[in-house]
Every structure is written in structure tokens, then in C-alpha cells.
Amino acid sequence: MLTIRNITLVTVAPVVLAAAGAAHPHGLSRATATDWTQLHIVLLPVFPLLTLGLLVPLWHRPRPDLTGFATAVAWTSAFTYAAFYTGLDAVAGIAAGTAVEHAAGTADIGPIKHPLYDAGESLGQVGAYALIVAVVATAVALFPKHGVRVVPGTVVLLVAGWSFTDSHIFWPRGVWTMLGFALGFALLAAGTRRSESVPRRA
């Protein structure tokens, strides 16, 4: 039951983001500005929750050794992702959508939205690469105890993390990227749980 609970906990955020990606407007225009803004407002607290997929398996106080150092790096990198990717959501999502929505009817919206896109993209890149670092550090922290059971989830997460650097949640690749995160987190949660000893009944 604990394994099922943990898998559910770590996969909720990427599944929600995948569903949101399927409904995400393909571009920002006057016609889509309201939906664009509202969607990013709703997703503002969801993007940071991707880190639960790494924090749940690392839910222990770090020890003064390599495992503990890797755990601290994973936590720090996960925080960096959450902070900077939220910046992308706020700037290129909420701010750009609001600016286009309220632009004058005769205004060229390109010069309005593109500087916000560029600023948001810079923030998002920092966040996405920090998430990859967090995945690697998590694998280093978990491997001494759980061994090769962490490898399948880590590989899937690295592929998804690399795709995430330029796919966001846009259909189709962004949606598949989020589903990849869900699969990777589930494999990691299951792998780390299975290796724990289960007391036998007399």
C-alpha cells in the first residue's frame, strides 16, 4: 500500500501537466490570450510539484558521506528548478498573456510578447537543467542502498529531462515528456521501495 501511495504521489503532477499540455494553446495571440493566461495561473503551483518524484525517495536526513552530499545537491537543484521554472511560467505565461490580452487593438503584439518569451526562456532553461542535475544527484544518492533498481527510472527521467529543456508541455512532445516523467518517477519509487526488507511472519 505504501508503494501505491508513493507512486500516486509522484505521478500526479506530471500527469496533470500532460493533460494541461494537451489543452495548451499552440501560440499566443489576441484570440488565445485569456486561455493562455488562465492556464498558466492554474499551473503556477503544479510545476514545482514535479520535484516530489525525487524528494519522496530521498525523504531522509542526509548523512555526512557521499550519499548525504548527493542528497543535498538533489534538494538544492530541485529547489533551483522550482524557483526558476516558476519564473518561466510567470513571465512567458502569465505576464505575456496579460500583456497581449490588454494590448491596443492596432498594436503589433510581436514586440510585446517576444521580450517576455526571451526572459522566460532564460529562466526556464536554468530550471530545466537544474532538474536534470537533481535527477543525477538523486541516482547517486540512492544507488548505494538500492543498486541497479534505480537505473531504469533514472534513464527514463534523463531522457524526459533532456526533452523538457525545449518542449515545455506543448503537444505533442511536451505531453509525452510529462508522461515520461510520470513513468520515470513511478519506476524510481517502485525500485526504491522493493529493495527494503519486509519482515517475515512467524
PDB file of C-alpha atoms in Angstrom:
ATOM      1  CA  MET A   1       0.000   0.000   0.000  1.00  0.00           C
ATOM      2  CA  LEU A   2       2.872   2.371   0.758  1.00  0.00           C
ATOM      3  CA  THR A   3       4.332   1.770  -2.699  1.00  0.00           C
ATOM      4  CA  ILE A   4       0.986   2.534  -4.353  1.00  0.00           C
ATOM      5  CA  ARG A   5       0.653   5.697  -2.292  1.00  0.00           C
ATOM      6  CA  ASN A   6       4.148   6.869  -3.201  1.00  0.00           C
ATOM      7  CA  ILE A   7       3.662   6.121  -6.904  1.00  0.00           C
ATOM      8  CA  THR A   8       0.414   8.063  -6.862  1.00  0.00           C
ATOM      9  CA  LEU A   9       2.090  10.959  -5.058  1.00  0.00           C
ATOM     10  CA  VAL A  10       4.979  11.236  -7.501  1.00  0.00           C
ATOM     11  CA  THR A  11       2.946  10.844 -10.698  1.00  0.00           C
ATOM     12  CA  VAL A  12       0.050  13.241 -10.035  1.00  0.00           C
ATOM     13  CA  ALA A  13       1.916  16.410 -11.072  1.00  0.00           C
ATOM     14  CA  PRO A  14       3.335  15.152 -14.395  1.00  0.00           C
ATOM     15  CA  VAL A  15       0.003  13.570 -15.345  1.00  0.00           C
ATOM     16  CA  VAL A  16      -1.814  16.844 -14.621  1.00  0.00           C
ATOM     17  CA  LEU A  17       0.798  18.728 -16.667  1.00  0.00           C
ATOM     18  CA  ALA A  18       0.405  16.265 -19.536  1.00  0.00           C
ATOM     19  CA  ALA A  19      -3.354  16.823 -19.536  1.00  0.00           C
ATOM     20  CA  ALA A  20      -2.816  20.587 -19.427  1.00  0.00           C
ATOM     21  CA  GLY A  21      -0.341  20.321 -22.307  1.00  0.00           C
ATOM     22  CA  ALA A  22      -2.969  18.635 -24.454  1.00  0.00           C
ATOM     23  CA  ALA A  23      -5.196  21.681 -23.936  1.00  0.00           C
ATOM     24  CA  HIS A  24      -2.395  24.282 -24.117  1.00  0.00           C
ATOM     25  CA  PRO A  25      -2.853  26.874 -26.908  1.00  0.00           C
ATOM     26  CA  HIS A  26      -0.302  26.320 -29.659  1.00  0.00           C
ATOM     27  CA  GLY A  27       0.503  30.003 -29.798  1.00  0.00           C
ATOM     28  CA  LEU A  28      -0.201  33.294 -28.044  1.00  0.00           C
ATOM     29  CA  SER A  29      -2.494  35.649 -29.934  1.00  0.00           C
ATOM     30  CA  ARG A  30      -5.291  38.011 -29.035  1.00  0.00           C
ATOM     31  CA  ALA A  31      -7.730  35.135 -29.520  1.00  0.00           C
ATOM     32  CA  THR A  32      -5.865  32.799 -27.155  1.00  0.00           C
ATOM     33  CA  ALA A  33      -4.507  35.330 -24.649  1.00  0.00           C
ATOM     34  CA  THR A  34      -7.182  34.776 -21.982  1.00  0.00           C
ATOM     35  CA  ASP A  35      -6.875  30.985 -22.080  1.00  0.00           C
ATOM     36  CA  TRP A  36      -3.076  31.277 -22.161  1.00  0.00           C
ATOM     37  CA  THR A  37      -3.018  33.454 -19.040  1.00  0.00           C
ATOM     38  CA  GLN A  38      -5.578  31.460 -17.064  1.00  0.00           C
ATOM     39  CA  LEU A  39      -3.902  28.143 -17.822  1.00  0.00           C
ATOM     40  CA  HIS A  40      -0.538  29.377 -16.571  1.00  0.00           C
ATOM     41  CA  ILE A  41      -2.123  30.792 -13.424  1.00  0.00           C
ATOM     42  CA  VAL A  42      -3.641  27.383 -12.684  1.00  0.00           C
ATOM     43  CA  LEU A  43      -0.328  25.626 -13.384  1.00  0.00           C
ATOM     44  CA  LEU A  44       1.766  28.017 -11.278  1.00  0.00           C
ATOM     45  CA  PRO A  45       1.752  25.705  -8.202  1.00  0.00           C
ATOM     46  CA  VAL A  46       1.860  22.490 -10.251  1.00  0.00           C
ATOM     47  CA  PHE A  47       5.248  22.795 -11.996  1.00  0.00           C
ATOM     48  CA  PRO A  48       7.233  22.811  -8.701  1.00  0.00           C
ATOM     49  CA  LEU A  49       5.450  19.602  -7.655  1.00  0.00           C
ATOM     50  CA  LEU A  50       7.429  17.682 -10.284  1.00  0.00           C
ATOM     51  CA  THR A  51      10.184  17.604  -7.660  1.00  0.00           C
ATOM     52  CA  LEU A  52       8.089  15.277  -5.480  1.00  0.00           C
ATOM     53  CA  GLY A  53       9.218  12.460  -7.761  1.00  0.00           C
ATOM     54  CA  LEU A  54      12.749  12.995  -6.434  1.00  0.00           C
ATOM     55  CA  LEU A  55      12.032  14.195  -2.915  1.00  0.00           C
ATOM     56  CA  VAL A  56       9.857  11.231  -1.922  1.00  0.00           C
ATOM     57  CA  PRO A  57      12.614   8.626  -2.455  1.00  0.00           C
ATOM     58  CA  LEU A  58      15.058  10.965  -0.673  1.00  0.00           C
ATOM     59  CA  TRP A  59      12.803  11.509   2.348  1.00  0.00           C
ATOM     60  CA  HIS A  60      15.578  11.004   4.919  1.00  0.00           C
ATOM     61  CA  ARG A  61      18.053  13.217   6.722  1.00  0.00           C
ATOM     62  CA  PRO A  62      21.306  13.290   4.727  1.00  0.00           C
ATOM     63  CA  ARG A  63      24.317  11.612   6.321  1.00  0.00           C
ATOM     64  CA  PRO A  64      27.845  13.084   6.351  1.00  0.00           C
ATOM     65  CA  ASP A  65      29.048  10.981   3.406  1.00  0.00           C
ATOM     66  CA  LEU A  66      28.812  10.866  -0.396  1.00  0.00           C
ATOM     67  CA  THR A  67      25.178   9.771  -0.232  1.00  0.00           C
ATOM     68  CA  GLY A  68      24.337  12.684   2.024  1.00  0.00           C
ATOM     69  CA  PHE A  69      26.218  15.142  -0.189  1.00  0.00           C
ATOM     70  CA  ALA A  70      24.366  13.865  -3.269  1.00  0.00           C
ATOM     71  CA  THR A  71      21.069  14.195  -1.398  1.00  0.00           C
ATOM     72  CA  ALA A  72      21.853  17.824  -0.542  1.00  0.00           C
ATOM     73  CA  VAL A  73      22.767  18.512  -4.179  1.00  0.00           C
ATOM     74  CA  ALA A  74      19.498  16.911  -5.309  1.00  0.00           C
ATOM     75  CA  TRP A  75      17.466  19.019  -2.878  1.00  0.00           C
ATOM     76  CA  THR A  76      19.274  22.225  -3.878  1.00  0.00           C
ATOM     77  CA  SER A  77      18.885  21.515  -7.587  1.00  0.00           C
ATOM     78  CA  ALA A  78      15.208  20.637  -7.143  1.00  0.00           C
ATOM     79  CA  PHE A  79      14.687  23.964  -5.371  1.00  0.00           C
ATOM     80  CA  THR A  80      16.528  25.763  -8.182  1.00  0.00           C
ATOM     81  CA  TYR A  81      14.285  24.113 -10.766  1.00  0.00           C
ATOM     82  CA  ALA A  82      11.132  25.029  -8.811  1.00  0.00           C
ATOM     83  CA  ALA A  83      12.188  28.671  -8.440  1.00  0.00           C
ATOM     84  CA  PHE A  84      13.370  29.310 -11.993  1.00  0.00           C
ATOM     85  CA  TYR A  85      10.724  27.310 -13.836  1.00  0.00           C
ATOM     86  CA  THR A  86       8.067  29.163 -11.858  1.00  0.00           C
ATOM     87  CA  GLY A  87       9.709  32.287 -13.257  1.00  0.00           C
ATOM     88  CA  LEU A  88       9.174  30.987 -16.790  1.00  0.00           C
ATOM     89  CA  ASP A  89       5.520  30.284 -16.025  1.00  0.00           C
ATOM     90  CA  ALA A  90       5.039  33.753 -14.556  1.00  0.00           C
ATOM     91  CA  VAL A  91       6.867  35.744 -17.246  1.00  0.00           C
ATOM     92  CA  ALA A  92       6.249  33.905 -20.532  1.00  0.00           C
ATOM     93  CA  GLY A  93       2.883  32.614 -19.380  1.00  0.00           C
ATOM     94  CA  ILE A  94       1.010  34.988 -17.114  1.00  0.00           C
ATOM     95  CA  ALA A  95       2.781  38.257 -17.972  1.00  0.00           C
ATOM     96  CA  ALA A  96       2.933  37.674 -21.735  1.00  0.00           C
ATOM     97  CA  GLY A  97      -0.677  36.533 -21.877  1.00  0.00           C
ATOM     98  CA  THR A  98      -1.859  39.521 -19.844  1.00  0.00           C
ATOM     99  CA  ALA A  99       0.164  41.962 -21.950  1.00  0.00           C
ATOM    100  CA  VAL A 100      -1.232  40.606 -25.232  1.00  0.00           C
ATOM    101  CA  GLU A 101      -4.768  40.476 -23.859  1.00  0.00           C
ATOM    102  CA  HIS A 102      -4.667  44.165 -22.948  1.00  0.00           C
ATOM    103  CA  ALA A 103      -2.660  45.430 -25.925  1.00  0.00           C
ATOM    104  CA  ALA A 104      -4.234  48.069 -28.113  1.00  0.00           C
ATOM    105  CA  GLY A 105      -6.208  46.620 -30.996  1.00  0.00           C
ATOM    106  CA  THR A 106      -3.898  48.152 -33.592  1.00  0.00           C
ATOM    107  CA  ALA A 107      -0.662  47.269 -31.791  1.00  0.00           C
ATOM    108  CA  ASP A 108       1.815  44.738 -33.156  1.00  0.00           C
ATOM    109  CA  ILE A 109       1.885  42.063 -30.425  1.00  0.00           C
ATOM    110  CA  GLY A 110       5.263  40.668 -31.554  1.00  0.00           C
ATOM    111  CA  PRO A 111       7.373  43.323 -29.800  1.00  0.00           C
ATOM    112  CA  ILE A 112       5.110  42.974 -26.756  1.00  0.00           C
ATOM    113  CA  LYS A 113       5.375  39.219 -26.213  1.00  0.00           C
ATOM    114  CA  HIS A 114       8.804  38.280 -27.587  1.00  0.00           C
ATOM    115  CA  PRO A 115      10.905  40.077 -24.932  1.00  0.00           C
ATOM    116  CA  LEU A 116       8.811  38.298 -22.280  1.00  0.00           C
ATOM    117  CA  TYR A 117       9.305  34.994 -24.107  1.00  0.00           C
ATOM    118  CA  ASP A 118      13.068  35.568 -24.150  1.00  0.00           C
ATOM    119  CA  ALA A 119      13.225  36.399 -20.446  1.00  0.00           C
ATOM    120  CA  GLY A 120      11.024  33.452 -19.548  1.00  0.00           C
ATOM    121  CA  GLU A 121      13.026  31.096 -21.750  1.00  0.00           C
ATOM    122  CA  SER A 122      16.247  32.062 -19.972  1.00  0.00           C
ATOM    123  CA  LEU A 123      14.661  31.310 -16.609  1.00  0.00           C
ATOM    124  CA  GLY A 124      13.163  28.068 -17.851  1.00  0.00           C
ATOM    125  CA  GLN A 125      16.484  26.814 -19.204  1.00  0.00           C
ATOM    126  CA  VAL A 126      18.123  27.263 -15.801  1.00  0.00           C
ATOM    127  CA  GLY A 127      15.231  25.410 -14.191  1.00  0.00           C
ATOM    128  CA  ALA A 128      15.178  22.535 -16.696  1.00  0.00           C
ATOM    129  CA  TYR A 129      18.914  21.889 -16.477  1.00  0.00           C
ATOM    130  CA  ALA A 130      18.755  22.108 -12.679  1.00  0.00           C
ATOM    131  CA  LEU A 131      16.123  19.364 -12.768  1.00  0.00           C
ATOM    132  CA  ILE A 132      18.499  17.148 -14.776  1.00  0.00           C
ATOM    133  CA  VAL A 133      21.209  17.750 -12.158  1.00  0.00           C
ATOM    134  CA  ALA A 134      18.691  16.822  -9.458  1.00  0.00           C
ATOM    135  CA  VAL A 135      17.910  13.538 -11.259  1.00  0.00           C
ATOM    136  CA  VAL A 136      21.595  12.605 -11.478  1.00  0.00           C
ATOM    137  CA  ALA A 137      22.239  13.540  -7.844  1.00  0.00           C
ATOM    138  CA  THR A 138      19.204  11.529  -6.753  1.00  0.00           C
ATOM    139  CA  ALA A 139      20.522   8.458  -8.575  1.00  0.00           C
ATOM    140  CA  VAL A 140      23.926   8.874  -6.908  1.00  0.00           C
ATOM    141  CA  ALA A 141      22.267   9.185  -3.506  1.00  0.00           C
ATOM    142  CA  LEU A 142      20.006   6.155  -3.972  1.00  0.00           C
ATOM    143  CA  PHE A 143      22.372   3.755  -5.713  1.00  0.00           C
ATOM    144  CA  PRO A 144      24.415   2.624  -2.673  1.00  0.00           C
ATOM    145  CA  LYS A 145      21.267   1.363  -0.950  1.00  0.00           C
ATOM    146  CA  HIS A 146      19.057   0.316  -3.851  1.00  0.00           C
ATOM    147  CA  GLY A 147      21.566  -0.636  -6.542  1.00  0.00           C
ATOM    148  CA  VAL A 148      20.545  -1.221 -10.140  1.00  0.00           C
ATOM    149  CA  ARG A 149      16.861  -0.865  -9.272  1.00  0.00           C
ATOM    150  CA  VAL A 150      17.251   2.915  -9.591  1.00  0.00           C
ATOM    151  CA  VAL A 151      18.730   2.671 -13.113  1.00  0.00           C
ATOM    152  CA  PRO A 152      15.531   2.209 -15.212  1.00  0.00           C
ATOM    153  CA  GLY A 153      13.766   5.157 -13.602  1.00  0.00           C
ATOM    154  CA  THR A 154      16.886   7.312 -13.833  1.00  0.00           C
ATOM    155  CA  VAL A 155      17.348   6.600 -17.551  1.00  0.00           C
ATOM    156  CA  VAL A 156      13.716   7.450 -18.326  1.00  0.00           C
ATOM    157  CA  LEU A 157      13.966  10.637 -16.251  1.00  0.00           C
ATOM    158  CA  LEU A 158      17.138  11.764 -18.005  1.00  0.00           C
ATOM    159  CA  VAL A 159      15.516  11.314 -21.420  1.00  0.00           C
ATOM    160  CA  ALA A 160      12.424  13.202 -20.240  1.00  0.00           C
ATOM    161  CA  GLY A 161      14.587  15.887 -18.614  1.00  0.00           C
ATOM    162  CA  TRP A 162      16.541  16.468 -21.818  1.00  0.00           C
ATOM    163  CA  SER A 163      13.315  16.726 -23.803  1.00  0.00           C
ATOM    164  CA  PHE A 164      11.961  19.145 -21.193  1.00  0.00           C
ATOM    165  CA  THR A 165      14.705  21.686 -21.936  1.00  0.00           C
ATOM    166  CA  ASP A 166      12.920  22.787 -25.114  1.00  0.00           C
ATOM    167  CA  SER A 167       9.499  21.113 -25.160  1.00  0.00           C
ATOM    168  CA  HIS A 168       7.749  22.678 -22.139  1.00  0.00           C
ATOM    169  CA  ILE A 169       4.337  20.916 -22.084  1.00  0.00           C
ATOM    170  CA  PHE A 170       3.315  21.729 -25.668  1.00  0.00           C
ATOM    171  CA  TRP A 171       1.587  18.982 -27.643  1.00  0.00           C
ATOM    172  CA  PRO A 172       2.844  16.570 -28.776  1.00  0.00           C
ATOM    173  CA  ARG A 173       6.391  16.261 -27.429  1.00  0.00           C
ATOM    174  CA  GLY A 174       5.780  18.192 -24.249  1.00  0.00           C
ATOM    175  CA  VAL A 175       2.867  15.938 -23.343  1.00  0.00           C
ATOM    176  CA  TRP A 176       4.963  12.828 -23.942  1.00  0.00           C
ATOM    177  CA  THR A 177       7.743  14.408 -21.900  1.00  0.00           C
ATOM    178  CA  MET A 178       5.415  14.781 -18.918  1.00  0.00           C
ATOM    179  CA  LEU A 179       4.220  11.198 -19.298  1.00  0.00           C
ATOM    180  CA  GLY A 180       7.890  10.198 -19.401  1.00  0.00           C
ATOM    181  CA  PHE A 181       8.428  11.959 -16.092  1.00  0.00           C
ATOM    182  CA  ALA A 182       5.427  10.119 -14.645  1.00  0.00           C
ATOM    183  CA  LEU A 183       6.836   6.773 -15.790  1.00  0.00           C
ATOM    184  CA  GLY A 184      10.346   7.564 -14.548  1.00  0.00           C
ATOM    185  CA  PHE A 185       9.129   8.708 -11.134  1.00  0.00           C
ATOM    186  CA  ALA A 186       6.935   5.615 -10.807  1.00  0.00           C
ATOM    187  CA  LEU A 187       9.858   3.321 -11.671  1.00  0.00           C
ATOM    188  CA  LEU A 188      12.081   5.136  -9.186  1.00  0.00           C
ATOM    189  CA  ALA A 189       9.502   4.934  -6.409  1.00  0.00           C
ATOM    190  CA  ALA A 190       8.835   1.261  -7.074  1.00  0.00           C
ATOM    191  CA  GLY A 191      12.520   0.400  -7.325  1.00  0.00           C
ATOM    192  CA  THR A 192      13.491   2.087  -4.099  1.00  0.00           C
ATOM    193  CA  ARG A 193      10.587   0.533  -2.231  1.00  0.00           C
ATOM    194  CA  ARG A 194      11.137  -3.033  -3.428  1.00  0.00           C
ATOM    195  CA  SER A 195      14.652  -3.134  -2.064  1.00  0.00           C
ATOM    196  CA  GLU A 196      13.526  -2.513   1.507  1.00  0.00           C
ATOM    197  CA  SER A 197      13.388  -5.548   3.696  1.00  0.00           C
ATOM    198  CA  VAL A 198       9.941  -6.883   4.581  1.00  0.00           C
ATOM    199  CA  PRO A 199       9.668  -8.622   7.979  1.00  0.00           C
ATOM    200  CA  ARG A 200       8.513 -12.208   7.784  1.00  0.00           C
ATOM    201  CA  ARG A 201       5.669 -13.531   9.852  1.00  0.00           C
ATOM    202  CA  ALA A 202       6.410 -16.341  12.210  1.00  0.00           C
TER     203      ALA A 202
END
